[in-house]
CSV table of C-alpha atoms in Angstrom, one decimal:
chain,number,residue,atom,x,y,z
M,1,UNK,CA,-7.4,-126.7,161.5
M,2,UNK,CA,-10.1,-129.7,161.3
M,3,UNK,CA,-9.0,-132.9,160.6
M,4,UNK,CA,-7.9,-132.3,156.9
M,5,UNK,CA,-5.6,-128.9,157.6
M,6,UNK,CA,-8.3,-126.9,156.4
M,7,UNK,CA,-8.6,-123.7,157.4
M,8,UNK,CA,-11.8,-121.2,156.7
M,9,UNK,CA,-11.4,-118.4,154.3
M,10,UNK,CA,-8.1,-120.0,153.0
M,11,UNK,CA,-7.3,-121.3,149.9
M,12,UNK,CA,-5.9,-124.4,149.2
M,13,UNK,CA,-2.5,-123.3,147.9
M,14,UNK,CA,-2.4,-121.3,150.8
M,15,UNK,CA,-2.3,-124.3,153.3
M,16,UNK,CA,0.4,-126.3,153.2
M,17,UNK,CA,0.1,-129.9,154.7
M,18,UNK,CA,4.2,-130.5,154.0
M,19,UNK,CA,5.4,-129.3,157.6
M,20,UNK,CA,8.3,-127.1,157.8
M,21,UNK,CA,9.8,-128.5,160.6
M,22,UNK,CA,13.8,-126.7,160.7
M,23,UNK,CA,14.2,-123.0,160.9
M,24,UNK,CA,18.2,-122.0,159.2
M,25,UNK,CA,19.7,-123.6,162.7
M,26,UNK,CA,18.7,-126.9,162.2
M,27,UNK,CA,19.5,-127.2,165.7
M,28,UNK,CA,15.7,-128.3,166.9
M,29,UNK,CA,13.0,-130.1,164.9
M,30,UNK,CA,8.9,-128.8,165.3
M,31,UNK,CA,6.1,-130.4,163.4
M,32,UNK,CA,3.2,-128.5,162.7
M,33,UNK,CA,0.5,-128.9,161.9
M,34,UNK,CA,-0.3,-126.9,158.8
M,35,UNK,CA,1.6,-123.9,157.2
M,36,UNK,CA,-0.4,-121.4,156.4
M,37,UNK,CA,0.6,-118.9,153.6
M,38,UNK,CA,-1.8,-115.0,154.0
M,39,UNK,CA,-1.9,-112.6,150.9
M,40,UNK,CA,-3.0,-109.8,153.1
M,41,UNK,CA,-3.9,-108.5,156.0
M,42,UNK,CA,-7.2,-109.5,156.0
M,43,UNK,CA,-6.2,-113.2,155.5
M,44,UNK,CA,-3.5,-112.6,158.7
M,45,UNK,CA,-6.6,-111.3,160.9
M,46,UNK,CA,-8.7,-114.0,159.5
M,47,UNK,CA,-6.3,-116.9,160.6
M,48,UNK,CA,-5.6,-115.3,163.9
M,49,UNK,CA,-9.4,-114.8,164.6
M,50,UNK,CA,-9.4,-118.6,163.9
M,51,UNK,CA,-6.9,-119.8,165.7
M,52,UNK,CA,-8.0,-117.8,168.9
M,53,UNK,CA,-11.7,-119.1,168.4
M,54,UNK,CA,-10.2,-123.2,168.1
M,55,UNK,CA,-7.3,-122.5,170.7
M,56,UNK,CA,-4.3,-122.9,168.3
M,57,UNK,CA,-1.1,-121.5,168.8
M,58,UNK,CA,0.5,-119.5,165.7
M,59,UNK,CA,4.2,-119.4,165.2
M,60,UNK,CA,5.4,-117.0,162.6
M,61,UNK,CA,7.9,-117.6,159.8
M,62,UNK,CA,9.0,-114.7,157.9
M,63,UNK,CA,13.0,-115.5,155.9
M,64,UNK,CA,13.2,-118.8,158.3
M,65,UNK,CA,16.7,-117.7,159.7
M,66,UNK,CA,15.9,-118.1,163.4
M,67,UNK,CA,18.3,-120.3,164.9
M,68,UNK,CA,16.6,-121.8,168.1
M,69,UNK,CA,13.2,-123.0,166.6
M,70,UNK,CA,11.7,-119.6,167.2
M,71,UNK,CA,9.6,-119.8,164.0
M,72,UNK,CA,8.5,-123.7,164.7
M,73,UNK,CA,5.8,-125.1,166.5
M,74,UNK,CA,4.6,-128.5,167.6
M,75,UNK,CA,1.0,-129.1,166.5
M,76,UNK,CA,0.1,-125.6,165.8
M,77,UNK,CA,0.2,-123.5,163.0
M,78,UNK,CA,3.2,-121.8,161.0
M,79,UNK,CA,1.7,-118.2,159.7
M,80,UNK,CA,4.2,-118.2,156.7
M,81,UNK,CA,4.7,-114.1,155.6
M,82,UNK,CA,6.5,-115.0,151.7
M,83,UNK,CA,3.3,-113.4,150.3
M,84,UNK,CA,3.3,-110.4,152.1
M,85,UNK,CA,6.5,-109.0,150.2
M,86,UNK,CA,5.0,-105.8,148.9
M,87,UNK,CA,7.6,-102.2,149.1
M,88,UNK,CA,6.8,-99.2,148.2
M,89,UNK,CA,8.5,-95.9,148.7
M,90,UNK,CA,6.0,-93.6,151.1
M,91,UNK,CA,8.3,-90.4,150.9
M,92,UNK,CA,11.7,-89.0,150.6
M,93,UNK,CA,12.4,-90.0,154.2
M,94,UNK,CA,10.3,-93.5,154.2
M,95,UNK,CA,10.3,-97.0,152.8
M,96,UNK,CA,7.0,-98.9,153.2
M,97,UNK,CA,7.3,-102.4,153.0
M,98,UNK,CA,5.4,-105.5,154.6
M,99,UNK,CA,6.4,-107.8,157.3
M,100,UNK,CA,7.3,-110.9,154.8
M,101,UNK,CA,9.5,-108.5,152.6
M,102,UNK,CA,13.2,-109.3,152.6
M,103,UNK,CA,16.3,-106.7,153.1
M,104,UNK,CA,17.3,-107.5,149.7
M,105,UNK,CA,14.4,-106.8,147.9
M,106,UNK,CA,14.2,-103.4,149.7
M,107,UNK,CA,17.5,-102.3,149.0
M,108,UNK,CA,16.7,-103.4,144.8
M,109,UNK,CA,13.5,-101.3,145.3
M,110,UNK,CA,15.4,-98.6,146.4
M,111,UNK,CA,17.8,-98.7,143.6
M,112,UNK,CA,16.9,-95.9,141.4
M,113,UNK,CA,16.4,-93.7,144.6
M,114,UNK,CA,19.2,-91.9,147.0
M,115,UNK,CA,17.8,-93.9,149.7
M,116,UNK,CA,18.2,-96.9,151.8
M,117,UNK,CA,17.4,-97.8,155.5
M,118,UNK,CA,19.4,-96.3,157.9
M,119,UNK,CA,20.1,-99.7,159.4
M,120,UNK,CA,20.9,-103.3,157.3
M,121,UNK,CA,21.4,-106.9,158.0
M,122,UNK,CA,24.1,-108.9,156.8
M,123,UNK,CA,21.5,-111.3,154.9
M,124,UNK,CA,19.3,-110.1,152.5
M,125,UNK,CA,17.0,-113.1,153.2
M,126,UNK,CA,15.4,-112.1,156.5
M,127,UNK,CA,12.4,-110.6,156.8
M,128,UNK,CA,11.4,-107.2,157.8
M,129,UNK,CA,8.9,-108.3,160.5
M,130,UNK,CA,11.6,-110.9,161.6
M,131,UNK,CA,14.3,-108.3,162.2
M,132,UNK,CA,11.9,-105.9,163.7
M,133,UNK,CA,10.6,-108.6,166.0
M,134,UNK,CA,14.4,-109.5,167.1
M,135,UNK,CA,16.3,-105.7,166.9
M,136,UNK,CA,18.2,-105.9,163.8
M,137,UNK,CA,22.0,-104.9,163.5
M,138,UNK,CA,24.4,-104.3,161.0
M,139,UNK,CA,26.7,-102.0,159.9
M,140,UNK,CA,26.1,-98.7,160.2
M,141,UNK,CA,24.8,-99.7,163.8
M,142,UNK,CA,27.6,-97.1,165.2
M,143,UNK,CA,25.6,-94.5,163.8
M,144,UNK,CA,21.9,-95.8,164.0
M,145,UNK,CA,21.4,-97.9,166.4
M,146,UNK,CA,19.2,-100.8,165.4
M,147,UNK,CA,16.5,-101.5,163.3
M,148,UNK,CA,13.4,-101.7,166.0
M,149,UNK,CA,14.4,-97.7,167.1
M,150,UNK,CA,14.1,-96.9,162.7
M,151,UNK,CA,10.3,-97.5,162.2
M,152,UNK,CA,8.3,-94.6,162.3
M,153,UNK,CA,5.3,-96.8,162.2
M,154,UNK,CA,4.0,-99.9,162.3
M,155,UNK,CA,0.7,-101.8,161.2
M,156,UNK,CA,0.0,-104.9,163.6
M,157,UNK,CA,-2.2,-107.7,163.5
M,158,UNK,CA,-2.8,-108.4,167.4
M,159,UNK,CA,-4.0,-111.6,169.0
M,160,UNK,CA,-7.5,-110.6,168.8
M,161,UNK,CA,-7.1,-110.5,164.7
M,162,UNK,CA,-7.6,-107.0,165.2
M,163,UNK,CA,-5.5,-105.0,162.8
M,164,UNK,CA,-4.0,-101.8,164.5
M,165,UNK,CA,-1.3,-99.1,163.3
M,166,UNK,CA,1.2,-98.1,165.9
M,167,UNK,CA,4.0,-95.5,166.5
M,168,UNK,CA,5.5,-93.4,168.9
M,169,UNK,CA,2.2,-91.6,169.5
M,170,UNK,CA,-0.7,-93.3,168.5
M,171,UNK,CA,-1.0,-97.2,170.6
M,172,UNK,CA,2.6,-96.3,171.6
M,173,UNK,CA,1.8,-99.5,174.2
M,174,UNK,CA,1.5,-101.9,171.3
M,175,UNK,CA,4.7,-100.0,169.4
M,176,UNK,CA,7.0,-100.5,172.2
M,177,UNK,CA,5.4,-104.0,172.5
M,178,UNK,CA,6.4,-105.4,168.9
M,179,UNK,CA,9.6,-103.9,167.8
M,180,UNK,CA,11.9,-106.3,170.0
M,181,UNK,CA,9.1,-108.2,171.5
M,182,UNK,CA,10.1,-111.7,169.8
M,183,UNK,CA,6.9,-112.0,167.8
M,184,UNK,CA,4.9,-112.5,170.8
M,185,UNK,CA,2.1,-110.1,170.3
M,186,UNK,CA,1.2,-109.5,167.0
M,187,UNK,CA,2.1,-110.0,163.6
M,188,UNK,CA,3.7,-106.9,161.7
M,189,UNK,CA,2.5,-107.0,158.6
M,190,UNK,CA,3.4,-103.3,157.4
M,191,UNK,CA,6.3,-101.1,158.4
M,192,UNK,CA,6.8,-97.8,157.2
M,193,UNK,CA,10.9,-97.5,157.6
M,194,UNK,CA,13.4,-94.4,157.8
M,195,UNK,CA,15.9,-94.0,155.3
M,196,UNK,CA,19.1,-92.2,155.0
M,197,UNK,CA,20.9,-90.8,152.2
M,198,UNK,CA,23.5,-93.2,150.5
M,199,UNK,CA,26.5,-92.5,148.5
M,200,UNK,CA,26.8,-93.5,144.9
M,201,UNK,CA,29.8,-95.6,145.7
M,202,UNK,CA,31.4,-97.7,148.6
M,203,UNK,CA,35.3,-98.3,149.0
M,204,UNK,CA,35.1,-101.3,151.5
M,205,UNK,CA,38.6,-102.0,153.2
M,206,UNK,CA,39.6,-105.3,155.4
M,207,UNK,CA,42.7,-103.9,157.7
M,208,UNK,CA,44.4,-107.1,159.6
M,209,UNK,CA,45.9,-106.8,163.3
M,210,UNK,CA,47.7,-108.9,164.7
M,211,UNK,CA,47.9,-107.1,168.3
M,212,UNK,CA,44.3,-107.1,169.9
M,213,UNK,CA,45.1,-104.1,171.8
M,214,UNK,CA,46.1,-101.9,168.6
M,215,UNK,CA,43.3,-102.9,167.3
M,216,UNK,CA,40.8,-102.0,170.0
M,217,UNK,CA,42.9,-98.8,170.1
M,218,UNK,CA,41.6,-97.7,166.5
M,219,UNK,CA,38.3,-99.5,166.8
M,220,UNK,CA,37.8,-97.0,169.7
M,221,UNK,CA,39.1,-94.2,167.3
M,222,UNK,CA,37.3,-94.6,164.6
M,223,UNK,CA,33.8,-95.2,165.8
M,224,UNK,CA,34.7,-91.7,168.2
M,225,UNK,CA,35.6,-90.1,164.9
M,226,UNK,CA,32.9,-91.3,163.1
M,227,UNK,CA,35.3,-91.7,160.6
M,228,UNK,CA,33.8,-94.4,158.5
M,229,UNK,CA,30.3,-94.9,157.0
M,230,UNK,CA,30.4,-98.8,157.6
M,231,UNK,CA,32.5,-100.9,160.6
M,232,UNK,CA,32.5,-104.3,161.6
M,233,UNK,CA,35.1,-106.5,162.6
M,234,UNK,CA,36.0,-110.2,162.8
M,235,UNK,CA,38.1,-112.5,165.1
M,236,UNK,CA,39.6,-115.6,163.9
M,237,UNK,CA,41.0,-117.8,166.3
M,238,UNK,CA,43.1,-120.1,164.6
M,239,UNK,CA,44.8,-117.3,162.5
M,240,UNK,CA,45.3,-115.1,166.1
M,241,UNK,CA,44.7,-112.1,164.5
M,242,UNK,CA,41.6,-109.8,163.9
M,243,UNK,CA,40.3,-107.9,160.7
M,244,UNK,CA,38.0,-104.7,160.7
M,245,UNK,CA,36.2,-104.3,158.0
M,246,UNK,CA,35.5,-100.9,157.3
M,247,UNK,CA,33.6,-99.1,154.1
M,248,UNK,CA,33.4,-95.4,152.9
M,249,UNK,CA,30.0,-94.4,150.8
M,250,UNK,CA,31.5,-91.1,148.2
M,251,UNK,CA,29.8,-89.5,145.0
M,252,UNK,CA,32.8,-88.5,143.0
M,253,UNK,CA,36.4,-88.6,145.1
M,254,UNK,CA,37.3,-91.0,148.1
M,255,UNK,CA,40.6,-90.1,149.5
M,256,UNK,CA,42.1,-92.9,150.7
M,257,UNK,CA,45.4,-91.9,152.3
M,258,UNK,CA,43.3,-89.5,154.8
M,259,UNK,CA,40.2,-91.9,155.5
M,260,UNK,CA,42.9,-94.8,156.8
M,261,UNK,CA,45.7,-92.0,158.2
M,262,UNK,CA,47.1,-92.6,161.9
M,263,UNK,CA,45.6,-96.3,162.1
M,264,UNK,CA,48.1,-98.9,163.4
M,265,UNK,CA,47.0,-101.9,161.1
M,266,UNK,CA,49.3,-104.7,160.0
M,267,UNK,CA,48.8,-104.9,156.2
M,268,UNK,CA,45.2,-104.1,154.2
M,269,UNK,CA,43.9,-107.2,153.2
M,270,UNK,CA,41.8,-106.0,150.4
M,271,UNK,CA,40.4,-102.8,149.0
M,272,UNK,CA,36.8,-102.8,146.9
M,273,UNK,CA,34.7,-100.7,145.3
M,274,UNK,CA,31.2,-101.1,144.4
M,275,UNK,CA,28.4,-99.1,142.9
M,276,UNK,CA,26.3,-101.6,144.8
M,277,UNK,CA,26.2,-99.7,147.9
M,278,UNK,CA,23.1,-101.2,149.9
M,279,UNK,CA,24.2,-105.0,148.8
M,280,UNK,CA,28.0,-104.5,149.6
M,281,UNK,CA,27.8,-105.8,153.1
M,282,UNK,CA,25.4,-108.4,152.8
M,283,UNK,CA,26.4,-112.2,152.5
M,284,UNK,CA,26.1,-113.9,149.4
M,285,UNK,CA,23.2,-116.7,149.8
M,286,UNK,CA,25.5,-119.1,149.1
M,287,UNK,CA,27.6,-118.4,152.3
M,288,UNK,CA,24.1,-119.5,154.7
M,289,UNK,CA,23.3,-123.4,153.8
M,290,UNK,CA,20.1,-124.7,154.9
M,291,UNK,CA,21.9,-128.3,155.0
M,292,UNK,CA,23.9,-127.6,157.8
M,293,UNK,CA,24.2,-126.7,161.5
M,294,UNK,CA,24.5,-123.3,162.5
M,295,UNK,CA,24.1,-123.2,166.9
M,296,UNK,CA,24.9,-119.2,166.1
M,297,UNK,CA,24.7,-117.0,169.2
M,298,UNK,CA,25.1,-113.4,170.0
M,299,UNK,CA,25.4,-110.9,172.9
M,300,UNK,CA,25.7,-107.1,173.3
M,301,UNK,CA,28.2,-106.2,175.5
M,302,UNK,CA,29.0,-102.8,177.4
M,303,UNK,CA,31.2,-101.1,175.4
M,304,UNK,CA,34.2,-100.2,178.2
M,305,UNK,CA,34.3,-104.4,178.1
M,306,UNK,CA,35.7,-104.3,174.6
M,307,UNK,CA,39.1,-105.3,175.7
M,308,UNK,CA,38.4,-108.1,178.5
M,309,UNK,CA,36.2,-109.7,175.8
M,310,UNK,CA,38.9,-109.4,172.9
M,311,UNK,CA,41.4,-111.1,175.7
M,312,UNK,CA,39.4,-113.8,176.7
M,313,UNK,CA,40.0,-117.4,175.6
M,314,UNK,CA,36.4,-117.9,174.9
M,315,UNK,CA,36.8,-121.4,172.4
M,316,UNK,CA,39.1,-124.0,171.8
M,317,UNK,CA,40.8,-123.7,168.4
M,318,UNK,CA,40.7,-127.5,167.8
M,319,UNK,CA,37.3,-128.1,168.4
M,320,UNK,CA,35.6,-125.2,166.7
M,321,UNK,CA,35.6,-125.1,162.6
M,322,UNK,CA,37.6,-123.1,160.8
M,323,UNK,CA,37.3,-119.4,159.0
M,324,UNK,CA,35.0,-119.4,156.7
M,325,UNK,CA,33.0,-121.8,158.9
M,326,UNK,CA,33.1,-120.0,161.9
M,327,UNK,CA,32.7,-116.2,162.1
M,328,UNK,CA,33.4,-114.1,165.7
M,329,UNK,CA,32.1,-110.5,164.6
M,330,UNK,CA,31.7,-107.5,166.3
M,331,UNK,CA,29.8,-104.6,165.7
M,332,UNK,CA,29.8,-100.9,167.7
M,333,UNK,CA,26.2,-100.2,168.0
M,334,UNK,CA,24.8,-96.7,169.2
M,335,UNK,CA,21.8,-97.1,171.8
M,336,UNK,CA,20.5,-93.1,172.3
M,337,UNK,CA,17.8,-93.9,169.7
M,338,UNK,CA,17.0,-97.3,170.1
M,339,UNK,CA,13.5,-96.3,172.4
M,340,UNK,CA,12.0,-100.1,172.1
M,341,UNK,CA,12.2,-101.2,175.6
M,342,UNK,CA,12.1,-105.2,174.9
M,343,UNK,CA,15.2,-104.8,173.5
M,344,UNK,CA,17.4,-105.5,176.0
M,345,UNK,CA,21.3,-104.1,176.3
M,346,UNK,CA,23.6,-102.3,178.7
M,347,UNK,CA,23.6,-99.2,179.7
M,348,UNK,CA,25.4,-96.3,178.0
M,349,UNK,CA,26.0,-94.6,174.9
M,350,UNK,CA,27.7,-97.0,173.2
M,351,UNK,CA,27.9,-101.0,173.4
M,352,UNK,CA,29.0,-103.6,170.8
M,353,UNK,CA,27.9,-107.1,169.5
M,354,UNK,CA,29.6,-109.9,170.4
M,355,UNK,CA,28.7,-112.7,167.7
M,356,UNK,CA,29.9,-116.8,167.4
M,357,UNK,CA,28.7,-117.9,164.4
M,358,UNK,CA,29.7,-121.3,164.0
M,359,UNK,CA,28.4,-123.9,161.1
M,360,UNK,CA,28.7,-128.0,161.4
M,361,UNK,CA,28.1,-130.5,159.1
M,362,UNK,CA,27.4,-133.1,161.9
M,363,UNK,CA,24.8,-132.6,164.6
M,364,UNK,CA,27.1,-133.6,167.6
M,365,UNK,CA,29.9,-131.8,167.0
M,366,UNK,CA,27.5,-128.5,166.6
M,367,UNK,CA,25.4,-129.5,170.1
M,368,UNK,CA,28.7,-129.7,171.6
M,369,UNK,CA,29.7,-125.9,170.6
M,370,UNK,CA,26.0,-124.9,171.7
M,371,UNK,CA,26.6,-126.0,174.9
M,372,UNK,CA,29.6,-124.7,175.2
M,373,UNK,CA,28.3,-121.3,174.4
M,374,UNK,CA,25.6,-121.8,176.7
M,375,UNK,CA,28.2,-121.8,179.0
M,376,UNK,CA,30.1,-118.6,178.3
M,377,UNK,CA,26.9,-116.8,178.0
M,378,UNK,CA,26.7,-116.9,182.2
M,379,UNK,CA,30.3,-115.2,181.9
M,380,UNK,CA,29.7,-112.4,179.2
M,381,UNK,CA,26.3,-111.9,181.3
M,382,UNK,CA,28.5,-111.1,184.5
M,383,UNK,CA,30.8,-109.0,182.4
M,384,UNK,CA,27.0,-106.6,182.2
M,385,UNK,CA,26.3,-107.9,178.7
M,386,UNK,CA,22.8,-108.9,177.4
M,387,UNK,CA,21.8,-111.9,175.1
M,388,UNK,CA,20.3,-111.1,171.4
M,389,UNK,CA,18.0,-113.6,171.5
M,390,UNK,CA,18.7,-114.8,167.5
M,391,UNK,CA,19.5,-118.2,168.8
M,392,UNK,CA,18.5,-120.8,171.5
M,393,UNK,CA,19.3,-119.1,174.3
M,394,UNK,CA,17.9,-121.9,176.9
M,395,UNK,CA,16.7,-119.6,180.0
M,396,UNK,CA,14.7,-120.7,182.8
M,397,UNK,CA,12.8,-118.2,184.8
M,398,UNK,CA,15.6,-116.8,187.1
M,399,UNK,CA,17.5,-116.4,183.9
M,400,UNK,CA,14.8,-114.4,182.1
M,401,UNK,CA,13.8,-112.3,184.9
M,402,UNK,CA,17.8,-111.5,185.2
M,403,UNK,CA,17.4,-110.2,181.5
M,404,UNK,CA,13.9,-108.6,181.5
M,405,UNK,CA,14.3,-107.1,185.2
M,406,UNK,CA,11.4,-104.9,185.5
M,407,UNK,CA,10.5,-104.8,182.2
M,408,UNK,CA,9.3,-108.3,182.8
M,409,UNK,CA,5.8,-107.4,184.6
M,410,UNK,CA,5.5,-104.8,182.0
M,411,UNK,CA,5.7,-107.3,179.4
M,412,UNK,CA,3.5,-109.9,180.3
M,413,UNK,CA,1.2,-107.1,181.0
M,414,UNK,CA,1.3,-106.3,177.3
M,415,UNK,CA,0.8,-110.2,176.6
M,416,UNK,CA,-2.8,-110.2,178.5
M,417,UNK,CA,-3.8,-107.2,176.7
M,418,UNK,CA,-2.6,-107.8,173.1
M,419,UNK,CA,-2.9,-111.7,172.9
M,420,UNK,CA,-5.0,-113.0,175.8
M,421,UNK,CA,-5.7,-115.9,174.1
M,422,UNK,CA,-2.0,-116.7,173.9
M,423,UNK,CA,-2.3,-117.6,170.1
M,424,UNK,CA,1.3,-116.3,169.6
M,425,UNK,CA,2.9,-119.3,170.6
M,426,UNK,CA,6.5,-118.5,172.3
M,427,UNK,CA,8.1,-122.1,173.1
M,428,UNK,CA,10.7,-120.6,175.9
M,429,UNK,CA,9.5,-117.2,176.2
M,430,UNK,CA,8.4,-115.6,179.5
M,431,UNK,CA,5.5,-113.3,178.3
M,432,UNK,CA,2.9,-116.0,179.4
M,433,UNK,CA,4.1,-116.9,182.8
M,434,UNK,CA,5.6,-119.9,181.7
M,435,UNK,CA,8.8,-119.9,180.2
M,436,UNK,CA,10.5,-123.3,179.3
M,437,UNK,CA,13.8,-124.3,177.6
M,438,UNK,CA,14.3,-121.9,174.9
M,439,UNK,CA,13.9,-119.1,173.1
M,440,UNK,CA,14.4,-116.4,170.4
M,441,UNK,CA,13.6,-114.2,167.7
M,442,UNK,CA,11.6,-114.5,164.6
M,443,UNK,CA,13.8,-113.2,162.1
């Protein structure tokens, strides 16, 4: 940028002198400055070019739902993706849509198709390249894994502005780099995406327990049965009792008595049905405001830890908000196909998520709850799990060697070759040999 926030080959609706300083977490505060907003490619290779040539670091902002300042930057530029929205179908099998595309509007592009990605968020606001960047979960994880193992291909804008497609067999070095790699060497600004065949309907049930271990008892069944298309479930602390959420996708019949037979819940909270099958789990926008706090982490977790992690007393029920303003989820997540080795998680078959999702309407009271979950991170780590790194996750170097092990050299390895000029700035991150106080995903 020269003195005026100009930058060459840019117009000037597409630079944006009004800094956007808070990601959704609200947690940290990062002026750049200039946000730039590309229309293509060629304007993502032209600002990259740029910003390698004048030694400014790029932070890239695709839905703005990072939690830990991931998508901010002090100084530098914010590459803003909302232009780059563009989906296509590319196939029976495929979904192609660009890295500033949102889940939302794939699922609506889908809608007069059988198909939607195998894997989808819980917000319809994130961004494909954000998700892709971080690892992406939802709620046919149990089946699918996450999102980073369900591209068959990627186009990348690396930190030389050079724009390369990537997959499992073509630049496999730069595939395996991107797809969990925190946005830290390149921008993906296409993604062609596997889809699965969906149902015409979805009956969602929310079954209540009031005994953990019952609970874990037909969590355990029904992911080993496979016996639902959809499975999440929720702990609420001040109501000491836990609620799986579990949905069914049918064409003509569901049968309900056999889908919930031989499962010890309390009562069935509700029962739904929806024609809206790819929008049925996702939140409303209304349930994510901007105006608060939201010092939201996550971990995966070895799946024979279910219980020890269900028993634990991991937060004080009179200093954390209450449900709806807190949310403790979990997810079963299958890793066999995952095959993106930045994303880090324990060993098996089978793990779940482990999610606090808290939101504040004052800034203390939230800090104090980060804090706090700083501090149960170090004893979910010893239980063998592995951070998400959604929010601020505030590792040093023994901590991020401890959750890269060996894939650390391999990493910053990738970082020389595909962004020498360390243009991809990652405030916290490791890649560049100099990892600070934070760090996190792009979503």
């Amino acid at each position: 940028m020269n003195e005026r926030g100009v930058i060459p080959g840019l117009s000037r609706e597409q630079v944006d002198l009004d800094p956007r300083s808070r990601d959704f977490g609200r947690m940290i505060e990062r002026t750049p400055g200039a946000v730039a907003r590309p229309k293509s490619v060629e304007d993502v290779s032209g600002i990259v070019r740029w910003a390698a040539k004048e030694d400014v670091r790029l932070s890239i902002r695709g839905g703005g739902h990072s939690q830990g300042g991931q998508s901010l930057t002090d100084g530098g530029l914010v590459v803003d993706t909302v232009w780059l929205g563009r989906v296509e179908t590319a196939g029976p099998d495929l979904v192609r849509a660009q890295g500033g595309a949102q889940w939302g509007s794939i699922v609506d592009a889908l809608r007069e198709t059988s198909g939607l990605p195998r894997i989808l968020v819980d917000t319809a606001e994130v961004s494909v390249g954000g998700t892709l960047s971080a690892g992406g979960f939802g709620t046919t994880s149990h089946r699918h894994g996450v999102q980073a193992g369900q591209v068959e291909q990627l186009e990348v804008v690396t930190g030389t502005g050079e724009k390369v497609l990537c997959s499992n067999s073509r630049n496999s070095g730069l595939f395996d780099a991107v797809r969990g790699g925190q946005g830290q060497f390149g921008i993906v600004t296409d993604a062609w995406i596997r889809l699965r065949k969906a149902g015409k309907r979805i009956r969602q049930y929310e079954l209540r327990y009031r005994d953990f271990d019952r609970f874990a008892n037909d969590f355990e069944q029904a992911v080993r049965e496979d016996r639902f298309d959809h499975i999440r479930a929720e702990t609420r602390v001040h109501d000491r009792d836990i609620v799986m959420s579990a949905g069914v996708e049918y064409d003509e019949d569901h049968d309900e008595g056999r889908t919930l037979s031989g499962l010890g819940y309390d009562e069935i909270v509700s029962a739904k049905d929806s024609a809206d099958v790819g929008r049925a789990g996702m939140y409303p926008r209304w349930a994510f405001s901007r105006r608060m706090f939201h010092p939201w982490r996550d971990w995966f977790m070895p799946w024979e830890a279910l219980r020890t992690v269900l028993a634990q007393p991991w937060l004080d029920p009179d200093r954390v908000p209450r449900t709806p303003d807190i949310w403790i989820g979990i997810y079963p997540i299958a890793t066999q196909d995952i095959g993106a080795p930045l994303f880090m998680h324990p060993a098996g078959e089978r793990m779940f998520s482990y999610s606090v999702l808290a939101v504040f309407d004052e800034f203390e009271r939230a800090n104090e709850l980060a804090e706090r979950l700083r501090r149960i991170d170090r004893t979910l780590i010893g239980l063998g799990g592995k951070a998400y790194l959604s929010g601020r996750v505030g590792y040093g170097p023994g901590e991020w060697r401890e959750h890269y092990g060996d894939m650390l050299e391999t990493a910053i390895r990738w970082k020389n070759e595909f962004d020498p000029n360390r243009v991809f700035g990652g405030e916290g991150m490791p890649f560049d040999g100099n990892p600070a106080a934070s760090g996190g995903s792009v979503a």
